[in-house]
mmCIF file of C-alpha atoms in Angstrom:
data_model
loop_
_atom_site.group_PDB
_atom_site.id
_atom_site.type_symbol
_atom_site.label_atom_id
_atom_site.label_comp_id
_atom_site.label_asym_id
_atom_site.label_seq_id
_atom_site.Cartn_x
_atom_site.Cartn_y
_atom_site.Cartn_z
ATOM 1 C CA UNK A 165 19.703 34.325 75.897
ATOM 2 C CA UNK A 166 19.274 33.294 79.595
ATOM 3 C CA UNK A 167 15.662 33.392 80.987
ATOM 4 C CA UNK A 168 15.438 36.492 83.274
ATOM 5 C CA UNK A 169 18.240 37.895 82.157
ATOM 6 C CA UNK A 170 17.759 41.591 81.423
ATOM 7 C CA UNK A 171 20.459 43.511 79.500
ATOM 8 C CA UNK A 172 21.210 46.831 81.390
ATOM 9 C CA UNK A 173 20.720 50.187 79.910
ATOM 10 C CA UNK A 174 23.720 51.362 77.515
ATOM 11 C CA UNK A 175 24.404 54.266 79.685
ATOM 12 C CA UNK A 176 25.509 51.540 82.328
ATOM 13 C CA UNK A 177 27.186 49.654 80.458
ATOM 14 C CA UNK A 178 29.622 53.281 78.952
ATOM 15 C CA UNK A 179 29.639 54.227 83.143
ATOM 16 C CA UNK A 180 31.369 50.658 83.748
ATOM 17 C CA UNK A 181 33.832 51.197 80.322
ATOM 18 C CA UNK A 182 35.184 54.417 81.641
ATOM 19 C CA UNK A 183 35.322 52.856 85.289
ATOM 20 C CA UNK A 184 37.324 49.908 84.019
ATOM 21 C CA UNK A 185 39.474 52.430 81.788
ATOM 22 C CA UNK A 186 40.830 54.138 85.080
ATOM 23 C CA UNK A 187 41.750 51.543 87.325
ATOM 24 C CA UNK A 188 44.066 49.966 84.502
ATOM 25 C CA UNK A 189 45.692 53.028 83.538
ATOM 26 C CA UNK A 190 44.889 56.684 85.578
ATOM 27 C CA UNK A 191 45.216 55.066 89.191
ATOM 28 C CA UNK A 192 48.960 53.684 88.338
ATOM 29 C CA UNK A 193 49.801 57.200 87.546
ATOM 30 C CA UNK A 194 48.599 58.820 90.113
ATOM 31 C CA UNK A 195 50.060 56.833 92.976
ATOM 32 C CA UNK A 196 53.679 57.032 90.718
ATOM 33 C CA UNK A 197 53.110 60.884 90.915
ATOM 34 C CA UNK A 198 52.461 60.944 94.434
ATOM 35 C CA UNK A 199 55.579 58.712 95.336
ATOM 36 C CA UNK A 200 58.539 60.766 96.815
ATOM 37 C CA UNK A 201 62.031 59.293 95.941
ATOM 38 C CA UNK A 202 64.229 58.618 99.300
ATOM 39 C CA UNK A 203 67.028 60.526 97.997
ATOM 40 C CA UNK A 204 64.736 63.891 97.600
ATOM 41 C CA UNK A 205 63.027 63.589 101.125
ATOM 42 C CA UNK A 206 66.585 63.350 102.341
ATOM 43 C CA UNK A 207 67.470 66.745 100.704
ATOM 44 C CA UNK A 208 64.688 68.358 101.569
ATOM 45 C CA UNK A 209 64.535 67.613 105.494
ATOM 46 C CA UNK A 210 68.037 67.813 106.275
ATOM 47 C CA UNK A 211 71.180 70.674 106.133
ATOM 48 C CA UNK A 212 73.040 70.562 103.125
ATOM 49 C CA UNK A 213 76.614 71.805 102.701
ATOM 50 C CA UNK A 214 75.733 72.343 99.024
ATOM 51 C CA UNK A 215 72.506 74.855 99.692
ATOM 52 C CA UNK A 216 72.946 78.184 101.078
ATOM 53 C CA UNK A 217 69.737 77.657 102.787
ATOM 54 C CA UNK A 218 71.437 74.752 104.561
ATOM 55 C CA UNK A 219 73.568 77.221 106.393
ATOM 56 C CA UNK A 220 73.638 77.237 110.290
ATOM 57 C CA UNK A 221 75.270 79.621 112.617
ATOM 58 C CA UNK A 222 76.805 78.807 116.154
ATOM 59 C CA UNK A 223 74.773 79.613 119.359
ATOM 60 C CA UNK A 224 75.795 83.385 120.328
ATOM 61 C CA UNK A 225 77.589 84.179 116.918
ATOM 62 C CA UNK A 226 76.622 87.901 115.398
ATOM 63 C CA UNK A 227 74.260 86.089 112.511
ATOM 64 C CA UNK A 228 72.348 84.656 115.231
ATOM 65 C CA UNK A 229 72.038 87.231 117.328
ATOM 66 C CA UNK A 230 71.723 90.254 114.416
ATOM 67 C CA UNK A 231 74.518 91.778 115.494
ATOM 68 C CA UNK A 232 77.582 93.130 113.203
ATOM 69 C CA UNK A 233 81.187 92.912 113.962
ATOM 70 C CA UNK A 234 83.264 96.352 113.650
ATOM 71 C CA UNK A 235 86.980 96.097 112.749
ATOM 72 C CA UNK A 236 89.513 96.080 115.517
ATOM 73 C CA UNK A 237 91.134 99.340 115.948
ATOM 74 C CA UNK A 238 94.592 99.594 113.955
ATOM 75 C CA UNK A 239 96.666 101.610 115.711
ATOM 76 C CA UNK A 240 100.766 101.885 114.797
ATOM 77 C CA UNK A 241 103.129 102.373 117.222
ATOM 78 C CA UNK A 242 106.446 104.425 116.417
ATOM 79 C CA UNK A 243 109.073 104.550 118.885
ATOM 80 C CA UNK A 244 113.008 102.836 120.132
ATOM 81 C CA UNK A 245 114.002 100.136 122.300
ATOM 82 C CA UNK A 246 111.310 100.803 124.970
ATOM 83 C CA UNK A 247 109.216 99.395 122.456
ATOM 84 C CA UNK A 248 110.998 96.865 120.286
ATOM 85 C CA UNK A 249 112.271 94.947 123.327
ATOM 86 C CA UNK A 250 115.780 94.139 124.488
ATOM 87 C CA UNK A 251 118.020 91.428 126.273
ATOM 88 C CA UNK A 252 115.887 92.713 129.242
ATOM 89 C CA UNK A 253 112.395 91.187 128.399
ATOM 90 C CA UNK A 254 111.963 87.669 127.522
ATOM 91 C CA UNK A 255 110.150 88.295 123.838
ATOM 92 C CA UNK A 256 107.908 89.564 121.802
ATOM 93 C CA UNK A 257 104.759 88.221 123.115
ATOM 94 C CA UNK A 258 105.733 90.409 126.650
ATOM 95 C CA UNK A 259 106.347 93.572 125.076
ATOM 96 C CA UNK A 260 103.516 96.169 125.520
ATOM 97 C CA UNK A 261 102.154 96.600 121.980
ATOM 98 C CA UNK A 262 101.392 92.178 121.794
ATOM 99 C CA UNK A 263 100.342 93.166 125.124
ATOM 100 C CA UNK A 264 97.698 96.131 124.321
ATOM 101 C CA UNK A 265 96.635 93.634 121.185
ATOM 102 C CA UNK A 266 95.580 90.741 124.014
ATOM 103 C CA UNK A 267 93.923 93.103 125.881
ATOM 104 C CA UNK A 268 91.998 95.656 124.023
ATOM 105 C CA UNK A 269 89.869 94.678 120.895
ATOM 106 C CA UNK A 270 93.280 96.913 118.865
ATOM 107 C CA UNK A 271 96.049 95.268 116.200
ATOM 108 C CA UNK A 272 98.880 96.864 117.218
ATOM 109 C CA UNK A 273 101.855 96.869 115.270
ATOM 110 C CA UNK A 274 105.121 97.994 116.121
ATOM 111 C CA UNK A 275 107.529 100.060 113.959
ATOM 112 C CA UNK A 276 110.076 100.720 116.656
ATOM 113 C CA UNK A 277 113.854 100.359 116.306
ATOM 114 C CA UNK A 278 116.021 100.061 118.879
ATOM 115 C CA UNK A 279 118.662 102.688 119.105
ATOM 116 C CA UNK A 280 116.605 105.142 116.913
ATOM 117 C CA UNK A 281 114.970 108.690 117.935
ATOM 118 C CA UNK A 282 113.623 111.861 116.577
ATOM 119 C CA UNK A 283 117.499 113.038 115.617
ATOM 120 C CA UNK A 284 119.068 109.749 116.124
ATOM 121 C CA UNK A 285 119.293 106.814 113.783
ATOM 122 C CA UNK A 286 121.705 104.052 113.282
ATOM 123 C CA UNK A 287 122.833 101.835 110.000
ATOM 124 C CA UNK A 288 119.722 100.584 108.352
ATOM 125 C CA UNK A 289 117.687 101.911 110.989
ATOM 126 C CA UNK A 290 116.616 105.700 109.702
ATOM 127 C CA UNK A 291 115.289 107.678 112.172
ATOM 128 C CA UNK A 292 111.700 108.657 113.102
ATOM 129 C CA UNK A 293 110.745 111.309 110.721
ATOM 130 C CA UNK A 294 112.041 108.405 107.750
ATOM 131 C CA UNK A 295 109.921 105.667 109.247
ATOM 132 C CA UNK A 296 106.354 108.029 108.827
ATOM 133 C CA UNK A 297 105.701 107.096 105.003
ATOM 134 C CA UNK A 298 105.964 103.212 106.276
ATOM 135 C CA UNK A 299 103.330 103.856 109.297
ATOM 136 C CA UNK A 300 100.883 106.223 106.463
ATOM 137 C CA UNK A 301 100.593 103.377 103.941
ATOM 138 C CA UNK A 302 99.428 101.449 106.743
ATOM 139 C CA UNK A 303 96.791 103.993 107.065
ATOM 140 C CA UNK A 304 95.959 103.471 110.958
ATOM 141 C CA UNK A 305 93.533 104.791 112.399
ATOM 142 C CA UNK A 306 95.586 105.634 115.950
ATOM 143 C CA UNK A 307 99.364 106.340 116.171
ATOM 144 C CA UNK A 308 101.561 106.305 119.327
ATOM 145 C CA UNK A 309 104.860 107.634 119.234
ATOM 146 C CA UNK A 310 107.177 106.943 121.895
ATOM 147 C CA UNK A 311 110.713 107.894 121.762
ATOM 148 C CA UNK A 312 113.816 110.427 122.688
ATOM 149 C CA UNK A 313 115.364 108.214 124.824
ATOM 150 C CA UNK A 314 118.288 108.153 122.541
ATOM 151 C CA UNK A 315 117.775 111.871 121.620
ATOM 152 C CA UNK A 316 119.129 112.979 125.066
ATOM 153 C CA UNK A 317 123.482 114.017 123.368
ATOM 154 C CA UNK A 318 121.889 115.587 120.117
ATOM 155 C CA UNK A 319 122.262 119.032 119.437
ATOM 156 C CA UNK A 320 118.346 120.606 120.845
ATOM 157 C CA UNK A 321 117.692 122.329 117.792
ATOM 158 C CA UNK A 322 118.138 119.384 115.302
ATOM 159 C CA UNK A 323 115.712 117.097 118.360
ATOM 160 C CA UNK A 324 113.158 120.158 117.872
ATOM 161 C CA UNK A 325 113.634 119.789 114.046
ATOM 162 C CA UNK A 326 113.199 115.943 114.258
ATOM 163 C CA UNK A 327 110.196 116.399 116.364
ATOM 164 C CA UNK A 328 108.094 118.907 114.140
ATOM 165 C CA UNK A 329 109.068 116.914 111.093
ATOM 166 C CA UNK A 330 107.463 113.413 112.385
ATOM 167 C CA UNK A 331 104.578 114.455 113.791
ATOM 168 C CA UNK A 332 103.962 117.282 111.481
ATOM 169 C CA UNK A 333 104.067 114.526 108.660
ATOM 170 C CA UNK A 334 102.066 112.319 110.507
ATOM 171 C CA UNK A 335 99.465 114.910 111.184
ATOM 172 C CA UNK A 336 99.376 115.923 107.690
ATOM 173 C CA UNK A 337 99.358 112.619 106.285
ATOM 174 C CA UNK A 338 96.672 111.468 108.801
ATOM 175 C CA UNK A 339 94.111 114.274 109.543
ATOM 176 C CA UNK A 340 91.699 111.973 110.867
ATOM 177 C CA UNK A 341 93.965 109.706 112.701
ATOM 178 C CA UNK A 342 94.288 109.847 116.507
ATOM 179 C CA UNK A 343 98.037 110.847 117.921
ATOM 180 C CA UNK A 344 98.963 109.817 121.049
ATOM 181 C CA UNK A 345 102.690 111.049 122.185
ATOM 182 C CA UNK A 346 104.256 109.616 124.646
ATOM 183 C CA UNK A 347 107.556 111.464 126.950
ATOM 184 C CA UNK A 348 110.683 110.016 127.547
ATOM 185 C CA UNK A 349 111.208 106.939 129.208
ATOM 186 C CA UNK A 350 114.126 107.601 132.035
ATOM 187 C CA UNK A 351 114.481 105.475 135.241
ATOM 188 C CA UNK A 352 116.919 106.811 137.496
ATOM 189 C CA UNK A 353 118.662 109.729 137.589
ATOM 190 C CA UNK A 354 118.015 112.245 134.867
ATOM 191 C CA UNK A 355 120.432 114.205 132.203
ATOM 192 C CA UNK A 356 119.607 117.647 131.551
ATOM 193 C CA UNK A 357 119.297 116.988 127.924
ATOM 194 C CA UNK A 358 116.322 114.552 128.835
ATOM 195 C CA UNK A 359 114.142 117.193 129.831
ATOM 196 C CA UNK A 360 114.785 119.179 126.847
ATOM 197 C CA UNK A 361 113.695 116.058 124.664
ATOM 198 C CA UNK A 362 110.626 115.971 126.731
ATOM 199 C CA UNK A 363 109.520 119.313 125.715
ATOM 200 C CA UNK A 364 109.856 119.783 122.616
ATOM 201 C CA UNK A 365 107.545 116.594 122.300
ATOM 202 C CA UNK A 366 105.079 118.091 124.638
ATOM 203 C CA UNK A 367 105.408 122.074 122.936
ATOM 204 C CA UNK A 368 104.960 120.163 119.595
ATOM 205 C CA UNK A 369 102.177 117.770 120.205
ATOM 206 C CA UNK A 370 99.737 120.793 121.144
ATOM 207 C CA UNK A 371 100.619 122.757 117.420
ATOM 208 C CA UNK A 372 99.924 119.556 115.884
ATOM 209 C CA UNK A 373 96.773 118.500 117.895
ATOM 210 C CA UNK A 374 97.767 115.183 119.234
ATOM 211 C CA UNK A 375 97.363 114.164 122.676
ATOM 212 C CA UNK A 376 100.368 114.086 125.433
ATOM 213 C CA UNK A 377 101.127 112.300 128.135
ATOM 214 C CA UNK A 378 103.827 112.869 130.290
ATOM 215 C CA UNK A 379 105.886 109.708 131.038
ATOM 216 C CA UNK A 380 108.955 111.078 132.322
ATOM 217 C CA UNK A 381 107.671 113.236 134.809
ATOM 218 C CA UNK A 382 105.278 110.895 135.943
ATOM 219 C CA UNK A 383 107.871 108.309 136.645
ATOM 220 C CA UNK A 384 106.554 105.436 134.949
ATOM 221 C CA UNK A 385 109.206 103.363 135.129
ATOM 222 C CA UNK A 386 110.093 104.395 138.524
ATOM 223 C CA UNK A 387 109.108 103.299 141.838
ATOM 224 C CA UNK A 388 108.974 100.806 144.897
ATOM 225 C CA UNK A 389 108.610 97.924 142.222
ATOM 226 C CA UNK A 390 112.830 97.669 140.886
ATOM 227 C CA UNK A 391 111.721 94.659 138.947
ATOM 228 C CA UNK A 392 110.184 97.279 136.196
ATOM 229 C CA UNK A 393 113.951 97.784 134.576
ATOM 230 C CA UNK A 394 115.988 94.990 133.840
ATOM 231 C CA UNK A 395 119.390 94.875 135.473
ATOM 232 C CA UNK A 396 121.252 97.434 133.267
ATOM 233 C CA UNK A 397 119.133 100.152 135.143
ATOM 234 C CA UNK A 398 117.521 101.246 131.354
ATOM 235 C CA UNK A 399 115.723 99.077 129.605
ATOM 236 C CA UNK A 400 112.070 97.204 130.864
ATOM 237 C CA UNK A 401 111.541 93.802 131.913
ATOM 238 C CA UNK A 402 108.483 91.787 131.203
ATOM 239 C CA UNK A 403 106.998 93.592 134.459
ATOM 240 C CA UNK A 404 108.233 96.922 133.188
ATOM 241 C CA UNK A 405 106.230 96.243 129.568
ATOM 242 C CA UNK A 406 103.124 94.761 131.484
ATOM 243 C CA UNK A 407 103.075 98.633 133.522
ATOM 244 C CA UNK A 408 103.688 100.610 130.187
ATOM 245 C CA UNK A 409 101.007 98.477 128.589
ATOM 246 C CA UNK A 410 98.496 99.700 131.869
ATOM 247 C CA UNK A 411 99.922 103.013 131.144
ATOM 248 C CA UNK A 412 99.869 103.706 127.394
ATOM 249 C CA UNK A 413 96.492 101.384 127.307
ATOM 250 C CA UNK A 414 94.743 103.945 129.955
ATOM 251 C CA UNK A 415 95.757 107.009 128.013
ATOM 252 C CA UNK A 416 94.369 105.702 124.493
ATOM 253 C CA UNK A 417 91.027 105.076 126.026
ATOM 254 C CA UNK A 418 91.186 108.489 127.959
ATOM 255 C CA UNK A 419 91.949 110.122 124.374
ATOM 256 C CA UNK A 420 88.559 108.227 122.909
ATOM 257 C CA UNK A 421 90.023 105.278 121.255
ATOM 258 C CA UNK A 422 87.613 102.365 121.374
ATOM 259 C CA UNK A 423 87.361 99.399 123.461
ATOM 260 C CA UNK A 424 84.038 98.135 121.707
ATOM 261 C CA UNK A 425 83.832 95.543 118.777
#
């Protein structure tokens, strides 16, 4: 034994054991446990397509700013060649219903047949009062029916029949749909048999409780501006579908259809 050497209490010498114990074996572990792998910090600070909680929305969209969007209206649009187009227009895309669909938050889709009316129909084209079951398994919720152009030689009493039997259908069909009938379209000079056309679609709108408006007397196609009708003095150009779009557009919103999303 050395000289002055004094052996240290046993409780020192345990304390030192259990000091020595740790730093071989519990301080390893614990800095291993509190290392994060580079692959996890990336997951957790960054979007992930994987993670619905990675999700972002675009500056002014409806999740950002709460808001929800509605449906556009659906509205259905029954008529002749007034509203399908002819040789007169240059298209589609310039014919009033593309035309209400570009400017109003509305889908409008066309069931119009050129040639076609309330009493009149043509091979594979039936006439209006046929076309209604297509238009209520669409279920819109507006309808516009314009039409009786080619109506005008038909006896008045099977025109009066036609009439009551298409919009009585649609009505019945429909309860909660808006109707929106629109008169004859006539530029130039006027057959007595147009005005006969005309009403018996304004007498029947009112039993049926749809809404009216008056095209023929009103003159819509009719004017200072000639370049509304193409130059067969009948049918509309693209100038003549861009006024019937004003027109028909202004009387849907008068007769509370919406213009909101």
């Amino acid at each position: 034994m050395l000289q002055g050497f004094e052996r240290p209490p046993w409780w020192a010498v345990a304390l030192m054991a259990v000091c020595t114990l740790f730093l071989a074996i519990g301080l390893p572990v614990a800095i291993d446990r509190g290392r994060v792998d580079p692959a996890e910090r990336t997951a957790a600070g960054s979007p992930s397509e994987a993670s619905p909680r990675a999700t972002t929305s675009a500056p002014g969209t409806a999740a950002e700013s709460g808001e929800t969007n509605e449906e556009r209206v659906r509205i259905a649009v029954l008529g002749d060649a007034y509203t399908a187009g002819s040789a007169m227009d240059s298209g589609e895309e310039s014919r009033w219903p593309a035309l209400l669909s570009e400017q109003f938050p509305w889908d409008v889709t066309s069931y119009a047949v050129g040639g076609t009316g309330f009493a009149a129909g043509r091979e594979q084209a039936q006439s209006f009062a046929d076309r209604v079951p297509e238009i209520v398994a669409a279920r819109p919720e507006v309808v516009v029916v314009a039409g009786g152009h080619d109506d005008v030689n038909a006896p008045v009493a099977q025109v009066q029949d036609g009439v009551r039997r298409t919009l009585g259908e649609l009505r019945a069909a429909l309860p909660d749909a808006r109707v929106l009938v629109v008169g004859v379209f006539w530029p130039g000079r006027k057959p007595a048999g147009v005005f006969a056309v005309n009403r018996a679609l304004q007498t029947t709108s009112a039993e049926v409780g749809a809404t009216f408006v008056d095209a023929l007397n009103e003159g819509w196609l009719e004017g200072a501006d000639p370049a509304l009708v193409g130059p067969d003095g009948t049918y509309p150009t693209d100038a003549g579908h861009a006024a019937l779009a004003q027109r028909i557009g202004s009387a849907l919103v008068a007769a509370g259809v919406s213009t909101q999303l």
